[in-house]
mmCIF file of C-alpha atoms in Angstrom:
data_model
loop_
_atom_site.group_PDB
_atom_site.id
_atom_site.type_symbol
_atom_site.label_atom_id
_atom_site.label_comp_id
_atom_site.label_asym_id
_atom_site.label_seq_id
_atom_site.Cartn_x
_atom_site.Cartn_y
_atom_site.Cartn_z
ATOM 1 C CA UNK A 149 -12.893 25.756 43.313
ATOM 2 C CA UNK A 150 -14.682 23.383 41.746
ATOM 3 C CA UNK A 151 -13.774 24.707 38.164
ATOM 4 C CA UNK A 152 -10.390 24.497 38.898
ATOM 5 C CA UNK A 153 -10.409 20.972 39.982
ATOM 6 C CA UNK A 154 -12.277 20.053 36.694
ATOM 7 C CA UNK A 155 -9.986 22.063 34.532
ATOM 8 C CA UNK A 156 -6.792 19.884 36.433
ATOM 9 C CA UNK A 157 -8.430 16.670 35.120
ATOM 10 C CA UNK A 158 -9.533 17.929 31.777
ATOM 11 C CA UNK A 159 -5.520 19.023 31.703
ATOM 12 C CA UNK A 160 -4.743 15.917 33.152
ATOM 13 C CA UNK A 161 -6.851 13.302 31.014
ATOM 14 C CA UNK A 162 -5.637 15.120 27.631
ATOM 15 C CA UNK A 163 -1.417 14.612 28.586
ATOM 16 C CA UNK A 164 -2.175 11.124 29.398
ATOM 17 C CA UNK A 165 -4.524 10.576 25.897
ATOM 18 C CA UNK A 166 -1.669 13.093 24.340
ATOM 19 C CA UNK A 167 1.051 10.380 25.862
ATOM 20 C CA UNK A 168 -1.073 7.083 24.276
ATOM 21 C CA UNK A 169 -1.358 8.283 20.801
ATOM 22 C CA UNK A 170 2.459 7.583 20.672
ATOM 23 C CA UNK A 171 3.099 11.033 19.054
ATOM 24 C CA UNK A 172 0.884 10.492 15.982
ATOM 25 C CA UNK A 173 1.732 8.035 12.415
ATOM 26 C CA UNK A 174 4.632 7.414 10.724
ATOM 27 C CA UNK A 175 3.268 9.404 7.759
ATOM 28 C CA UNK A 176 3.548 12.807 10.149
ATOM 29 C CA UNK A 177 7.377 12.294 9.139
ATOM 30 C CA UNK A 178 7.405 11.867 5.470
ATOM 31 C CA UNK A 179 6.176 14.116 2.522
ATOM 32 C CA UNK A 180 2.605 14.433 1.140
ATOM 33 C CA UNK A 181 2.379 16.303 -2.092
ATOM 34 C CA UNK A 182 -0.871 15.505 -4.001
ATOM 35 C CA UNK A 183 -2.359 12.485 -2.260
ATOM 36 C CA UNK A 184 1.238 10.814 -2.825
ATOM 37 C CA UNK A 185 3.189 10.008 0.867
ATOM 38 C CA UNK A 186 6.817 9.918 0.201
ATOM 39 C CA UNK A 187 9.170 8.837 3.516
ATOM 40 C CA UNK A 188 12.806 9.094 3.118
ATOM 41 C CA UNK A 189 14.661 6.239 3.920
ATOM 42 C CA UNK A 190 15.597 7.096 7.502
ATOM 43 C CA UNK A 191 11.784 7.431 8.266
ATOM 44 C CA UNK A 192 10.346 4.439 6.345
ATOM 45 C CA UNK A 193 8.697 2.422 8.499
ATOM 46 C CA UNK A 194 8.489 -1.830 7.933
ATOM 47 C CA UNK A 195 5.913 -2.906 6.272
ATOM 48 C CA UNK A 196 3.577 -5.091 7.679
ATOM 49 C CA UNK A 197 3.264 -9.349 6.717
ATOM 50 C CA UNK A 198 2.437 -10.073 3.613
ATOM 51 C CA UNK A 199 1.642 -13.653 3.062
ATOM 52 C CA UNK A 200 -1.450 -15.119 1.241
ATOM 53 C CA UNK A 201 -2.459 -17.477 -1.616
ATOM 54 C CA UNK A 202 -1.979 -16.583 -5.070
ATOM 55 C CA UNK A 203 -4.740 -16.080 -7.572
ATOM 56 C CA UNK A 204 -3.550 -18.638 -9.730
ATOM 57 C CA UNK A 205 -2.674 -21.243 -7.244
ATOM 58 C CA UNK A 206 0.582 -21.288 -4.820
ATOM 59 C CA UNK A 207 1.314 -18.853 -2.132
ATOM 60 C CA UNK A 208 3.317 -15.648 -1.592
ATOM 61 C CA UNK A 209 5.348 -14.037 1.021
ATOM 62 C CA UNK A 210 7.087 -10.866 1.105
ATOM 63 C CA UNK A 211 10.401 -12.375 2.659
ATOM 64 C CA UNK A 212 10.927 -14.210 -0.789
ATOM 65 C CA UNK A 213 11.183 -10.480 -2.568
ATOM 66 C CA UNK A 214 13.415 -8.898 0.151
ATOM 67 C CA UNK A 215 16.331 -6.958 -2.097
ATOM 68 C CA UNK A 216 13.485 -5.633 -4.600
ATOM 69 C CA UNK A 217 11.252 -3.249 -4.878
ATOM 70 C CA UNK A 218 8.094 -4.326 -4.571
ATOM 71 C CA UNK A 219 4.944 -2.772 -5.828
ATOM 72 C CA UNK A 220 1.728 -3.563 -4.146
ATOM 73 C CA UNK A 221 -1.632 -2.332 -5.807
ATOM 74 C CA UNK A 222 -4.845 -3.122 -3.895
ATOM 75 C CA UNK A 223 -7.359 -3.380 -6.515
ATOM 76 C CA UNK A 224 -11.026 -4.926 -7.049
ATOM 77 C CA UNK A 225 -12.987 -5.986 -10.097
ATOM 78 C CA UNK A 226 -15.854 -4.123 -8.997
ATOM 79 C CA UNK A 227 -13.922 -0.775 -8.530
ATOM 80 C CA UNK A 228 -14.148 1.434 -11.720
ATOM 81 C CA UNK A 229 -10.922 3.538 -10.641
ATOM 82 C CA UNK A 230 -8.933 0.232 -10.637
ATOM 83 C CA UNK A 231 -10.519 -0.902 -13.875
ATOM 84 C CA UNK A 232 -9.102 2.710 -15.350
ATOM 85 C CA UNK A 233 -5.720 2.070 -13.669
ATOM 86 C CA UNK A 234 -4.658 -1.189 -14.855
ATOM 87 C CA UNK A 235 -3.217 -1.037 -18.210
ATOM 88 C CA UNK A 236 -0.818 1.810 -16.980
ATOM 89 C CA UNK A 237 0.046 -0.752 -13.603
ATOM 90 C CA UNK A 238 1.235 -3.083 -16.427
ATOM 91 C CA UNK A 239 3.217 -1.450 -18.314
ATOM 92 C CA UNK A 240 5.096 0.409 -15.299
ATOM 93 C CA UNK A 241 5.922 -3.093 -14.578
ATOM 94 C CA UNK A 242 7.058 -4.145 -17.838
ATOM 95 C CA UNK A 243 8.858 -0.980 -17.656
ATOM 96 C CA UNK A 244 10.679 -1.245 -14.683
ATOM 97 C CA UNK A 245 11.104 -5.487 -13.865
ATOM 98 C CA UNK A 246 14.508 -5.252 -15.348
ATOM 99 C CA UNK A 247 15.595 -2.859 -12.176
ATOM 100 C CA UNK A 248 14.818 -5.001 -9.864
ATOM 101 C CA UNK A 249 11.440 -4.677 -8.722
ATOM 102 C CA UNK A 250 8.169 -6.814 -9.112
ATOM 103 C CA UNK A 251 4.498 -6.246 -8.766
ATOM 104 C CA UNK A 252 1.813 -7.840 -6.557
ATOM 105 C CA UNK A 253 -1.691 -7.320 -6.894
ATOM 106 C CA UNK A 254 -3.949 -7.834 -3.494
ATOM 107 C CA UNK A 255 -7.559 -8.360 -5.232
ATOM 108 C CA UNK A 256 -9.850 -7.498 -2.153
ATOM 109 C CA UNK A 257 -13.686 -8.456 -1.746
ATOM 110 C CA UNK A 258 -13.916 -10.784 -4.666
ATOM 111 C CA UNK A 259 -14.075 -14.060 -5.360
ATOM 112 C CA UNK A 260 -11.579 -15.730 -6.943
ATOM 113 C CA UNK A 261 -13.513 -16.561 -10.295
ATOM 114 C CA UNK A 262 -14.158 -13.036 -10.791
ATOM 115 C CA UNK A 263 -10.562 -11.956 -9.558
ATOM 116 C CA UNK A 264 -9.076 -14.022 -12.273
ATOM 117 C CA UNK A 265 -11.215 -13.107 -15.036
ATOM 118 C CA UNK A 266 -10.736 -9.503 -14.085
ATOM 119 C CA UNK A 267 -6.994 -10.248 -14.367
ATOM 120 C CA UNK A 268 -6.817 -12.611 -17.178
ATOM 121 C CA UNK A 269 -4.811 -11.458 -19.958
ATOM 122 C CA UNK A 270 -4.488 -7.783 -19.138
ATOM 123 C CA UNK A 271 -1.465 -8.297 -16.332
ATOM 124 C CA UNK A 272 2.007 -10.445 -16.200
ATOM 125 C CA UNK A 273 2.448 -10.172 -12.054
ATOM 126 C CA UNK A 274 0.611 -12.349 -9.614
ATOM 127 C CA UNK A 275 -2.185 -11.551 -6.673
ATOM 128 C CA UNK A 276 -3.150 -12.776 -3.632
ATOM 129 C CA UNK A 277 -6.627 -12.823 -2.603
ATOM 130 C CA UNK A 278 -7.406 -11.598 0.098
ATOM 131 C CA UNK A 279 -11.935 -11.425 0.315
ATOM 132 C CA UNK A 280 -11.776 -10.492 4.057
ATOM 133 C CA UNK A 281 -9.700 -7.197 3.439
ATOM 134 C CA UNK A 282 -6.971 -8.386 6.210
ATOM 135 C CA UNK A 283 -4.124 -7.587 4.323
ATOM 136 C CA UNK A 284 -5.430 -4.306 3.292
ATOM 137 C CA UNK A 285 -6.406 -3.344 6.670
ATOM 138 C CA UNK A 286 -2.947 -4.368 7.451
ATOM 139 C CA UNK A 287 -1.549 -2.130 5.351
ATOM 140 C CA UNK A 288 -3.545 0.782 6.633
ATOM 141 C CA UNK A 289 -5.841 0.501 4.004
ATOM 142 C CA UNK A 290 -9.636 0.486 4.218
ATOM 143 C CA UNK A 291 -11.624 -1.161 1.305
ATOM 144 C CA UNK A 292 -13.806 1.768 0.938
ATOM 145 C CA UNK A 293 -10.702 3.490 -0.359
ATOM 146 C CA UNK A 294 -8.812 0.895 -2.908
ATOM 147 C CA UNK A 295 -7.267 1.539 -5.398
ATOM 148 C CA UNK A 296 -4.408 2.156 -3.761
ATOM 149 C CA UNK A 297 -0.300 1.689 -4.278
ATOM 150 C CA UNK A 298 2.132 1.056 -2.368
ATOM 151 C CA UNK A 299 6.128 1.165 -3.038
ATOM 152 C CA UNK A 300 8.266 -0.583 -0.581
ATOM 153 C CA UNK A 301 11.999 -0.714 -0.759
ATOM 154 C CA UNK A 302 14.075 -3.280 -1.294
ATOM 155 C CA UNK A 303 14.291 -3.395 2.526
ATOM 156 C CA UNK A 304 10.828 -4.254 2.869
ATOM 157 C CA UNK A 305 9.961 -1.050 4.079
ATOM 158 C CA UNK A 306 6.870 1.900 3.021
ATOM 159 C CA UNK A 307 8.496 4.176 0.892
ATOM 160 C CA UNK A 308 5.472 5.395 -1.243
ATOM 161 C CA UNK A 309 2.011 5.274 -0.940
ATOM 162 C CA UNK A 310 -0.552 6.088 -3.358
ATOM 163 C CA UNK A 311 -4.257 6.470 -2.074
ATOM 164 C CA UNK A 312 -5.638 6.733 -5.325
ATOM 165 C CA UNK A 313 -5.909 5.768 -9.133
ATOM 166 C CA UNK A 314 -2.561 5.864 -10.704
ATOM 167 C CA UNK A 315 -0.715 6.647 -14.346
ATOM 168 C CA UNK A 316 2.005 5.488 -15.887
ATOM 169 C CA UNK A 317 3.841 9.070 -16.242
ATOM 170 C CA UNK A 318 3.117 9.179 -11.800
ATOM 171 C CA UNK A 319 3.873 5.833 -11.298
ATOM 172 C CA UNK A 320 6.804 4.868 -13.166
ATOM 173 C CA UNK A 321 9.398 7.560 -12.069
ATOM 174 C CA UNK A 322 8.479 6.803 -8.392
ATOM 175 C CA UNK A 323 9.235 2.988 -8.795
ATOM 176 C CA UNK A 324 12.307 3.837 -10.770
ATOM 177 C CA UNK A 325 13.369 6.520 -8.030
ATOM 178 C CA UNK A 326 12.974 3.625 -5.317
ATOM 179 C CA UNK A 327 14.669 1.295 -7.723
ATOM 180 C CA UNK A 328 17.717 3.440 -7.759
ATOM 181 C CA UNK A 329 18.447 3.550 -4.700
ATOM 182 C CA UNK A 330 21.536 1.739 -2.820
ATOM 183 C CA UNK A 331 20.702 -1.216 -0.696
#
């Protein structure tokens, strides 16, 4: 008897857990192949605010970028896999700017001196700073696992996300795929 009653509340306490998780994360509905999460546009979710100050002085805010594609790279100075990927981040943006979309770098856990010297003369898009990792976190990104890239649409919603160092020849034909797309 007693086994029974603690089987009904083991059965009991996992459906109400089971009914809290909300049915799991938006990336359960969109395509992983190779570390890359693709979501189609009916299951894109919005991404989250994205406001900060600018490396270089000013601020930023998605809402000013809504109708492009916007690329969003979370990158460090310190991080050798974002040192590796940011010659072929430029020139997928120099590639694809004329289509409509822009870049933003987020530079997380630096300081801005070393932020800007990192980015000085090797990239033409801005970054925010963001040393507390907010916007990352945000994002669904820990710091632990930067670099990381992030497509949204020109609806300001996830399209693609890349948890990992990225090339040109991976990079470009996703932003361009995005890019094509009617608004």
């Amino acid at each position: 008897m007693m086994l029974r009653r603690l089987s009904l509340v083991l059965l009991l306490l996992s459906t109400a857990l089971a009914a809290c998780d909300g049915g799991g994360k938006w990336e359960d509905d969109c395509e992983t192949t190779a570390g890359v999460i693709e979501c189609a546009p009916d299951k894109r979710p919005p991404a989250p605010d994205l406001s900060g100050e600018l490396l270089e002085g000013g601020s930023y805010n998605l809402t000013q970028d809504r109708g492009t594609v916007v690329v969003v790279n979370f990158w460090g100075s310190w991080c050798s896999p974002c040192r590796a990927e940011i010659d072929d981040l430029e020139q997928t943006y120099q590639a694809t700017k004329g289509q409509g979309v822009t870049f933003l770098g987020i530079n997380v856990r630096d300081d801005r001196d070393k932020a800007k010297a990192f980015q000085q003369g090797r990239v033409g898009y801005p970054s925010i700073v963001d040393p507390g990792s907010k916007l990352a976190l945000n994002f669904d990104v820990p710091p632990n696992t930067i670099p990381a890239t992030i497509i949204l649409d020109r609806e300001g919603r996830i399209a693609v996300v890349i948890r990992d160092a990225v090339k040109q020849d991976q990079l470009q034909p996703l932003v361009a795929r995005v890019a094509a797309e009617a608004s």
